[in-house]
Amino acid sequence: QRDSLLTQKPGNDALRDFWVAVEKWRDTGDPAWAERAKQLLFYCGDRFIENPAYGVTWPEETTSQFIGAMWDVFEEAPVFTAQERLDATNIMLMTLYDLPRHCSGYGGLEDNDTIIWNHTTFPLMGIYWLARYFNRHYGDVDGQMELMLRKVRASFEGQVRSWKPQEDSLGYYSIVPEHTIEYTLAENDYRYFENGSVRQHADYTIHIADNTGDPGGFGDSGYGHAPYT
């Protein structure tokens, strides 16, 4: 398995493949997965060096909350020298600095007082986990970490008061509530549960589904291609 893993050519979504490899290493203890994760991470670093304007892909953006979380798992892995670990940390920082341009409405998020949508929260969750990591271990790097965390906080301050995000279609209505649950629980903030928003979201989900749990197809739901379950 080691040889097959390490000879695979990195794909376009290498940051996503990185955190998946870290997850495999965490769960199995197989050092081949750690080596694969390291290989993928340095490939991602080379992308930024070769093209400073490079941006994360859509699959990397939509799973970006796992990048910082899995880096926290992987940072002390025995596959790194001290210099490699520093280089890898800087790749994480470059990744963090790329995410805001993918975040809808990022410039005005500190003043947010209302519900939000998934094109804000997908990259925002990646920003949260990475900025929290750097702020905790390296302080307010470049004067940006605390600013980023304020933007994340303000974004969810508006959403936490409502079960409904800025979405109407079946395919998207649950994404922001899931992100809100993840963020608030990570902050030891239980208001989203205590104010009844999670219960309202659950009730709505029951009301739009039949007795087998299949919801009706409205809006962008994928029903044109296959049943949604």
Tab-separated table of N, CA, C and O in Angstrom, residues 21-126:
chain	number	residue	atom	x	y	z
A	21	ALA	N	-6.048	12.088	3.842
A	21	ALA	CA	-4.908	11.233	4.183
A	21	ALA	C	-4.553	11.346	5.661
A	21	ALA	O	-4.223	10.343	6.312
A	22	VAL	N	-4.631	12.551	6.198
A	22	VAL	CA	-4.369	12.731	7.638
A	22	VAL	C	-5.399	11.965	8.458
A	22	VAL	O	-5.068	11.302	9.453
A	23	GLU	N	-6.648	12.045	8.041
A	23	GLU	CA	-7.713	11.322	8.734
A	23	GLU	C	-7.443	9.818	8.716
A	23	GLU	O	-7.630	9.130	9.740
A	24	LYS	N	-6.991	9.308	7.574
A	24	LYS	CA	-6.657	7.889	7.468
A	24	LYS	C	-5.505	7.544	8.416
A	24	LYS	O	-5.519	6.494	9.080
A	25	TRP	N	-4.488	8.405	8.455
A	25	TRP	CA	-3.345	8.169	9.360
A	25	TRP	C	-3.789	8.192	10.815
A	25	TRP	O	-3.397	7.327	11.607
A	26	ARG	N	-4.635	9.166	11.158
A	26	ARG	CA	-5.141	9.256	12.528
A	26	ARG	C	-5.898	7.999	12.932
A	26	ARG	O	-5.750	7.490	14.054
A	27	ASP	N	-6.716	7.483	12.011
A	27	ASP	CA	-7.592	6.370	12.344
A	27	ASP	C	-6.907	5.004	12.265
A	27	ASP	O	-7.327	4.059	12.940
A	28	THR	N	-5.875	4.898	11.423
A	28	THR	CA	-5.226	3.598	11.229
A	28	THR	C	-3.834	3.510	11.839
A	28	THR	O	-3.358	2.419	12.127
A	29	GLY	N	-3.181	4.660	12.003
A	29	GLY	CA	-1.802	4.648	12.486
A	29	GLY	C	-0.798	4.196	11.441
A	29	GLY	O	0.391	4.052	11.734
A	30	ASP	N	-1.251	3.987	10.217
A	30	ASP	CA	-0.377	3.522	9.139
A	30	ASP	C	0.531	4.667	8.694
A	30	ASP	O	0.046	5.690	8.191
A	31	PRO	N	1.847	4.548	8.842
A	31	PRO	CA	2.755	5.649	8.471
A	31	PRO	C	2.711	5.995	6.994
A	31	PRO	O	3.101	7.103	6.612
A	32	ALA	N	2.243	5.058	6.156
A	32	ALA	CA	2.143	5.360	4.720
A	32	ALA	C	1.189	6.530	4.479
A	32	ALA	O	1.432	7.370	3.602
A	33	TRP	N	0.122	6.596	5.248
A	33	TRP	CA	-0.825	7.702	5.099
A	33	TRP	C	-0.195	9.008	5.554
A	33	TRP	O	-0.483	10.072	4.974
A	34	ALA	N	0.633	8.977	6.580
A	34	ALA	CA	1.325	10.191	7.020
A	34	ALA	C	2.277	10.684	5.936
A	34	ALA	O	2.362	11.889	5.654
A	35	GLU	N	2.990	9.775	5.316
A	35	GLU	CA	3.901	10.161	4.237
A	35	GLU	C	3.124	10.717	3.050
A	35	GLU	O	3.567	11.672	2.396
A	36	ARG	N	1.988	10.113	2.757
A	36	ARG	CA	1.151	10.604	1.655
A	36	ARG	C	0.635	12.008	1.966
A	36	ARG	O	0.637	12.886	1.089
A	37	ALA	N	0.191	12.226	3.193
A	37	ALA	CA	-0.308	13.545	3.579
A	37	ALA	C	0.790	14.595	3.452
A	37	ALA	O	0.556	15.707	2.948
A	38	LYS	N	1.989	14.261	3.884
A	38	LYS	CA	3.118	15.184	3.763
A	38	LYS	C	3.403	15.496	2.298
A	38	LYS	O	3.610	16.661	1.920
A	39	GLN	N	3.410	14.481	1.480
A	39	GLN	CA	3.654	14.639	0.046
A	39	GLN	C	2.632	15.588	-0.579
A	39	GLN	O	2.980	16.498	-1.338
A	40	LEU	N	1.372	15.383	-0.249
A	40	LEU	CA	0.307	16.219	-0.796
A	40	LEU	C	0.414	17.658	-0.304
A	40	LEU	O	0.204	18.611	-1.075
A	41	LEU	N	0.758	17.829	0.959
A	41	LEU	CA	0.842	19.173	1.515
A	41	LEU	C	1.948	19.985	0.845
A	41	LEU	O	1.748	21.156	0.495
A	42	PHE	N	3.095	19.366	0.635
A	42	PHE	CA	4.182	20.096	-0.013
A	42	PHE	C	3.885	20.332	-1.495
A	42	PHE	O	4.343	21.333	-2.070
A	43	TYR	N	3.128	19.461	-2.098
A	43	TYR	CA	2.654	19.716	-3.462
A	43	TYR	C	1.785	20.974	-3.474
A	43	TYR	O	1.913	21.822	-4.369
A	44	CYS	N	0.924	21.113	-2.484
A	44	CYS	CA	0.076	22.301	-2.387
A	44	CYS	C	0.916	23.556	-2.183
A	44	CYS	O	0.613	24.624	-2.735
A	45	GLY	N	1.971	23.442	-1.397
A	45	GLY	CA	2.869	24.573	-1.212
A	45	GLY	C	3.538	24.981	-2.506
A	45	GLY	O	3.686	26.175	-2.805
A	46	ASP	N	3.943	24.009	-3.295
A	46	ASP	CA	4.575	24.299	-4.591
A	46	ASP	C	3.605	25.027	-5.522
A	46	ASP	O	4.027	25.880	-6.316
A	47	ARG	N	2.319	24.701	-5.420
A	47	ARG	CA	1.337	25.394	-6.260
A	47	ARG	C	1.326	26.890	-5.958
A	47	ARG	O	1.262	27.709	-6.874
A	48	PHE	N	1.367	27.232	-4.693
A	48	PHE	CA	1.367	28.645	-4.316
A	48	PHE	C	2.660	29.341	-4.755
A	48	PHE	O	2.645	30.506	-5.159
A	49	ILE	N	3.784	28.634	-4.641
A	49	ILE	CA	5.063	29.227	-5.032
A	49	ILE	C	5.115	29.463	-6.540
A	49	ILE	O	5.547	30.522	-7.014
A	50	GLU	N	4.676	28.470	-7.288
A	50	GLU	CA	4.722	28.572	-8.748
A	50	GLU	C	3.713	29.596	-9.286
A	50	GLU	O	3.953	30.239	-10.313
A	51	ASN	N	2.597	29.753	-8.583
A	51	ASN	CA	1.573	30.694	-9.023
A	51	ASN	C	0.960	31.365	-7.791
A	51	ASN	O	-0.001	30.846	-7.211
A	52	PRO	N	1.518	32.507	-7.371
A	52	PRO	CA	1.007	33.174	-6.162
A	52	PRO	C	-0.473	33.510	-6.217
A	52	PRO	O	-1.097	33.715	-5.178
A	53	ALA	N	-1.042	33.572	-7.421
A	53	ALA	CA	-2.469	33.872	-7.562
A	53	ALA	C	-3.328	32.615	-7.506
A	53	ALA	O	-4.544	32.690	-7.685
A	54	TYR	N	-2.710	31.467	-7.260
A	54	TYR	CA	-3.469	30.210	-7.242
A	54	TYR	C	-4.559	30.267	-6.172
A	54	TYR	O	-4.346	30.780	-5.067
A	55	GLY	N	-5.724	29.717	-6.506
A	55	GLY	CA	-6.822	29.679	-5.550
A	55	GLY	C	-7.268	28.258	-5.285
A	55	GLY	O	-7.167	27.395	-6.149
A	56	VAL	N	-7.750	28.018	-4.085
A	56	VAL	CA	-8.227	26.685	-3.742
A	56	VAL	C	-9.392	26.313	-4.653
A	56	VAL	O	-10.134	27.173	-5.138
A	57	THR	N	-9.562	25.026	-4.908
A	57	THR	CA	-10.637	24.546	-5.763
A	57	THR	C	-11.950	24.497	-4.984
A	57	THR	O	-11.972	24.601	-3.754
A	58	TRP	N	-13.042	24.303	-5.720
A	58	TRP	CA	-14.351	24.208	-5.061
A	58	TRP	C	-14.408	23.038	-4.078
A	58	TRP	O	-14.865	23.218	-2.943
A	59	PRO	N	-13.965	21.830	-4.423
A	59	PRO	CA	-13.983	20.755	-3.421
A	59	PRO	C	-13.090	21.048	-2.209
A	59	PRO	O	-13.404	20.624	-1.089
A	60	GLU	N	-11.996	21.771	-2.424
A	60	GLU	CA	-11.145	22.155	-1.282
A	60	GLU	C	-11.851	23.194	-0.421
A	60	GLU	O	-11.791	23.138	0.817
A	61	GLU	N	-12.522	24.137	-1.068
A	61	GLU	CA	-13.235	25.185	-0.334
A	61	GLU	C	-14.382	24.611	0.490
A	61	GLU	O	-14.579	24.975	1.652
A	62	THR	N	-15.156	23.703	-0.113
A	62	THR	CA	-16.350	23.208	0.566
A	62	THR	C	-16.040	22.215	1.683
A	62	THR	O	-16.949	21.854	2.445
A	63	THR	N	-14.811	21.797	1.785
A	63	THR	CA	-14.398	20.935	2.907
A	63	THR	C	-13.281	21.603	3.712
A	63	THR	O	-12.555	20.935	4.432
A	64	SER	N	-13.186	22.921	3.587
A	64	SER	CA	-12.034	23.614	4.175
A	64	SER	C	-12.004	23.572	5.697
A	64	SER	O	-10.946	23.776	6.300
A	65	GLN	N	-13.143	23.298	6.346
A	65	GLN	CA	-13.109	23.209	7.803
A	65	GLN	C	-12.215	22.067	8.297
A	65	GLN	O	-11.702	22.106	9.410
A	66	PHE	N	-12.025	21.062	7.431
A	66	PHE	CA	-11.207	19.920	7.837
A	66	PHE	C	-9.716	20.171	7.651
A	66	PHE	O	-8.896	19.448	8.214
A	67	ILE	N	-9.351	21.190	6.855
A	67	ILE	CA	-7.935	21.441	6.604
A	67	ILE	C	-7.236	21.838	7.898
A	67	ILE	O	-6.225	21.244	8.293
A	68	GLY	N	-7.762	22.863	8.571
A	68	GLY	CA	-7.150	23.309	9.822
A	68	GLY	C	-7.269	22.284	10.929
A	68	GLY	O	-6.342	22.082	11.709
A	69	ALA	N	-8.427	21.626	10.995
A	69	ALA	CA	-8.630	20.624	12.041
A	69	ALA	C	-7.649	19.467	11.896
A	69	ALA	O	-7.052	18.996	12.879
A	70	MET	N	-7.458	19.001	10.666
A	70	MET	CA	-6.544	17.882	10.444
A	70	MET	C	-5.082	18.303	10.534
A	70	MET	O	-4.219	17.504	10.902
A	71	TRP	N	-4.791	19.577	10.226
A	71	TRP	CA	-3.416	20.045	10.440
A	71	TRP	C	-3.085	20.020	11.931
A	71	TRP	O	-1.974	19.672	12.328
A	72	ASP	N	-4.027	20.364	12.774
A	72	ASP	CA	-3.806	20.307	14.214
A	72	ASP	C	-3.500	18.879	14.659
A	72	ASP	O	-2.737	18.649	15.597
A	73	VAL	N	-4.094	17.915	13.975
A	73	VAL	CA	-3.818	16.496	14.245
A	73	VAL	C	-2.425	16.116	13.744
A	73	VAL	O	-1.681	15.382	14.398
A	74	PHE	N	-2.067	16.649	12.587
A	74	PHE	CA	-0.892	16.180	11.844
A	74	PHE	C	0.402	16.901	12.196
A	74	PHE	O	1.498	16.388	11.929
A	75	GLU	N	0.298	18.064	12.784
A	75	GLU	CA	1.470	18.927	12.985
A	75	GLU	C	2.639	18.216	13.656
A	75	GLU	O	3.802	18.427	13.291
A	76	GLU	N	2.354	17.386	14.629
A	76	GLU	CA	3.427	16.726	15.388
A	76	GLU	C	3.756	15.331	14.875
A	76	GLU	O	4.462	14.565	15.550
A	77	ALA	N	3.292	14.999	13.678
A	77	ALA	CA	3.588	13.682	13.103
A	77	ALA	C	5.094	13.507	12.929
A	77	ALA	O	5.819	14.460	12.605
A	78	PRO	N	5.606	12.298	13.126
A	78	PRO	CA	7.054	12.056	13.080
A	78	PRO	C	7.654	12.074	11.677
A	78	PRO	O	8.839	11.760	11.522
A	79	VAL	N	6.888	12.445	10.671
A	79	VAL	CA	7.415	12.453	9.298
A	79	VAL	C	8.133	13.755	8.968
A	79	VAL	O	8.772	13.862	7.919
A	80	PHE	N	8.050	14.760	9.854
A	80	PHE	CA	8.634	16.065	9.578
A	80	PHE	C	9.950	16.280	10.310
A	80	PHE	O	10.106	15.884	11.479
A	81	THR	N	10.893	16.953	9.644
A	81	THR	CA	12.000	17.578	10.363
A	81	THR	C	11.483	18.902	10.899
A	81	THR	O	10.371	19.351	10.544
A	82	ALA	N	12.261	19.565	11.741
A	82	ALA	CA	11.834	20.853	12.290
A	82	ALA	C	11.612	21.870	11.168
A	82	ALA	O	10.626	22.625	11.183
A	83	GLN	N	12.503	21.896	10.186
A	83	GLN	CA	12.357	22.847	9.083
A	83	GLN	C	11.146	22.510	8.226
A	83	GLN	O	10.402	23.403	7.795
A	84	GLU	N	10.922	21.231	7.985
A	84	GLU	CA	9.763	20.827	7.194
A	84	GLU	C	8.466	21.196	7.905
A	84	GLU	O	7.496	21.617	7.265
A	85	ARG	N	8.470	21.048	9.221
A	85	ARG	CA	7.257	21.398	9.979
A	85	ARG	C	6.976	22.892	9.867
A	85	ARG	O	5.824	23.322	9.724
A	86	LEU	N	8.033	23.700	9.918
A	86	LEU	CA	7.861	25.143	9.749
A	86	LEU	C	7.361	25.461	8.342
A	86	LEU	O	6.446	26.281	8.171
A	87	ASP	N	7.943	24.820	7.351
A	87	ASP	CA	7.496	25.034	5.972
A	87	ASP	C	6.029	24.637	5.803
A	87	ASP	O	5.254	25.334	5.136
A	88	ALA	N	5.653	23.522	6.405
A	88	ALA	CA	4.270	23.054	6.311
A	88	ALA	C	3.311	24.035	6.990
A	88	ALA	O	2.204	24.287	6.494
A	89	THR	N	3.732	24.588	8.110
A	89	THR	CA	2.915	25.572	8.819
A	89	THR	C	2.685	26.801	7.939
A	89	THR	O	1.582	27.361	7.896
A	90	ASN	N	3.705	27.199	7.219
A	90	ASN	CA	3.557	28.347	6.320
A	90	ASN	C	2.635	28.034	5.142
A	90	ASN	O	1.957	28.931	4.623
A	91	ILE	N	2.602	26.786	4.711
A	91	ILE	CA	1.644	26.398	3.668
A	91	ILE	C	0.221	26.537	4.207
A	91	ILE	O	-0.688	26.994	3.496
A	92	MET	N	0.018	26.171	5.461
A	92	MET	CA	-1.295	26.365	6.070
A	92	MET	C	-1.658	27.853	6.109
A	92	MET	O	-2.804	28.240	5.863
A	93	LEU	N	-0.670	28.698	6.410
A	93	LEU	CA	-0.923	30.133	6.465
A	93	LEU	C	-1.269	30.673	5.076
A	93	LEU	O	-2.189	31.491	4.935
A	94	MET	N	-0.571	30.204	4.053
A	94	MET	CA	-0.892	30.622	2.687
A	94	MET	C	-2.308	30.189	2.307
A	94	MET	O	-3.044	30.923	1.637
A	95	THR	N	-2.686	29.000	2.743
A	95	THR	CA	-4.038	28.510	2.473
A	95	THR	C	-5.068	29.400	3.148
A	95	THR	O	-6.087	29.781	2.546
A	96	LEU	N	-4.814	29.745	4.392
A	96	LEU	CA	-5.723	30.625	5.126
A	96	LEU	C	-5.882	31.961	4.407
A	96	LEU	O	-7.003	32.466	4.261
A	97	TYR	N	-4.777	32.529	3.963
A	97	TYR	CA	-4.845	33.840	3.322
A	97	TYR	C	-5.549	33.805	1.966
A	97	TYR	O	-5.974	34.847	1.464
A	98	ASP	N	-5.681	32.626	1.377
A	98	ASP	CA	-6.405	32.523	0.108
A	98	ASP	C	-7.912	32.446	0.309
A	98	ASP	O	-8.683	32.847	-0.577
A	99	LEU	N	-8.359	31.951	1.433
A	99	LEU	CA	-9.784	31.662	1.620
A	99	LEU	C	-10.702	32.881	1.613
A	99	LEU	O	-11.829	32.795	1.095
A	100	PRO	N	-10.304	34.038	2.158
A	100	PRO	CA	-11.249	35.164	2.182
A	100	PRO	C	-11.775	35.575	0.815
A	100	PRO	O	-12.938	35.995	0.699
A	101	ARG	N	-10.976	35.457	-0.232
A	101	ARG	CA	-11.468	35.886	-1.543
A	101	ARG	C	-12.549	34.942	-2.097
A	101	ARG	O	-13.228	35.261	-3.065
A	102	HIS	N	-12.684	33.780	-1.494
A	102	HIS	CA	-13.741	32.845	-1.894
A	102	HIS	C	-15.012	33.033	-1.065
A	102	HIS	O	-16.024	32.391	-1.333
A	103	CYS	N	-14.953	33.896	-0.070
A	103	CYS	CA	-16.029	34.041	0.912
A	103	CYS	C	-16.950	35.189	0.515
A	103	CYS	O	-16.543	36.355	0.524
A	104	SER	N	-18.167	34.875	0.175
A	104	SER	CA	-19.131	35.883	-0.265
A	104	SER	C	-19.361	36.937	0.820
A	104	SER	O	-19.666	36.610	1.966
A	105	GLY	N	-19.199	38.212	0.433
A	105	GLY	CA	-19.453	39.305	1.366
A	105	GLY	C	-18.422	39.476	2.458
A	105	GLY	O	-18.703	40.130	3.470
A	106	TYR	N	-17.239	38.922	2.265
A	106	TYR	CA	-16.239	38.897	3.343
A	106	TYR	C	-15.918	40.286	3.892
A	106	TYR	O	-15.784	40.462	5.102
A	107	GLY	N	-15.816	41.271	3.011
A	107	GLY	CA	-15.407	42.600	3.450
A	107	GLY	C	-16.324	43.209	4.493
A	107	GLY	O	-15.870	43.948	5.369
A	108	GLY	N	-17.615	42.904	4.441
A	108	GLY	CA	-18.563	43.511	5.360
A	108	GLY	C	-19.053	42.602	6.471
A	108	GLY	O	-20.017	42.948	7.172
A	109	LEU	N	-18.405	41.479	6.665
A	109	LEU	CA	-18.931	40.501	7.626
A	109	LEU	C	-18.896	40.982	9.070
A	109	LEU	O	-19.708	40.536	9.887
A	110	GLU	N	-17.989	41.885	9.402
A	110	GLU	CA	-17.950	42.368	10.792
A	110	GLU	C	-19.244	43.077	11.187
A	110	GLU	O	-19.558	43.166	12.375
A	111	ASP	N	-19.968	43.585	10.199
A	111	ASP	CA	-21.205	44.311	10.480
A	111	ASP	C	-22.445	43.452	10.238
A	111	ASP	O	-23.564	43.973	10.241
A	112	ASN	N	-22.257	42.155	10.028
A	112	ASN	CA	-23.405	41.302	9.724
A	112	ASN	C	-24.381	41.225	10.904
A	112	ASN	O	-23.970	41.085	12.055
A	113	ASP	N	-25.668	41.328	10.594
A	113	ASP	CA	-26.681	41.187	11.639
A	113	ASP	C	-27.860	40.350	11.162
A	113	ASP	O	-28.952	40.446	11.703
A	114	THR	N	-27.610	39.524	10.143
A	114	THR	CA	-28.735	38.775	9.589
A	114	THR	C	-28.280	37.380	9.157
A	114	THR	O	-27.141	36.983	9.398
A	115	ILE	N	-29.179	36.637	8.518
A	115	ILE	CA	-28.866	35.273	8.098
A	115	ILE	C	-27.887	35.271	6.928
A	115	ILE	O	-27.759	36.256	6.210
A	116	ILE	N	-27.191	34.161	6.740
A	116	ILE	CA	-26.141	34.059	5.733
A	116	ILE	C	-26.375	32.822	4.860
A	116	ILE	O	-27.316	32.070	5.076
A	117	TRP	N	-25.493	32.627	3.858
A	117	TRP	CA	-25.678	31.489	2.942
A	117	TRP	C	-24.382	30.712	2.807
A	117	TRP	O	-23.333	31.094	3.319
A	118	ASN	N	-24.475	29.573	2.093
A	118	ASN	CA	-23.363	28.629	2.075
A	118	ASN	C	-22.123	29.171	1.371
A	118	ASN	O	-21.009	28.732	1.650
A	119	HIS	N	-22.298	30.126	0.439
A	119	HIS	CA	-21.121	30.669	-0.234
A	119	HIS	C	-20.336	31.613	0.678
A	119	HIS	O	-19.230	32.025	0.342
A	120	THR	N	-20.905	31.925	1.805
A	120	THR	CA	-20.160	32.588	2.876
A	120	THR	C	-19.568	31.550	3.821
A	120	THR	O	-18.388	31.620	4.178
A	121	THR	N	-20.370	30.575	4.227
A	121	THR	CA	-19.935	29.705	5.319
A	121	THR	C	-18.970	28.602	4.916
A	121	THR	O	-18.183	28.154	5.748
A	122	PHE	N	-18.986	28.144	3.666
A	122	PHE	CA	-18.016	27.111	3.284
A	122	PHE	C	-16.582	27.581	3.530
A	122	PHE	O	-15.846	26.956	4.297
A	123	PRO	N	-16.145	28.681	2.906
A	123	PRO	CA	-14.779	29.128	3.190
A	123	PRO	C	-14.625	29.697	4.598
A	123	PRO	O	-13.528	29.645	5.180
A	124	LEU	N	-15.709	30.222	5.151
A	124	LEU	CA	-15.630	30.815	6.488
A	124	LEU	C	-15.251	29.779	7.537
A	124	LEU	O	-14.507	30.078	8.487
A	125	MET	N	-15.750	28.557	7.397
A	125	MET	CA	-15.387	27.512	8.349
A	125	MET	C	-13.901	27.156	8.240
A	125	MET	O	-13.241	26.870	9.236
A	126	GLY	N	-13.373	27.182	7.012
A	126	GLY	CA	-11.938	26.966	6.856
A	126	GLY	C	-11.142	28.076	7.499
A	126	GLY	O	-10.113	27.846	8.164
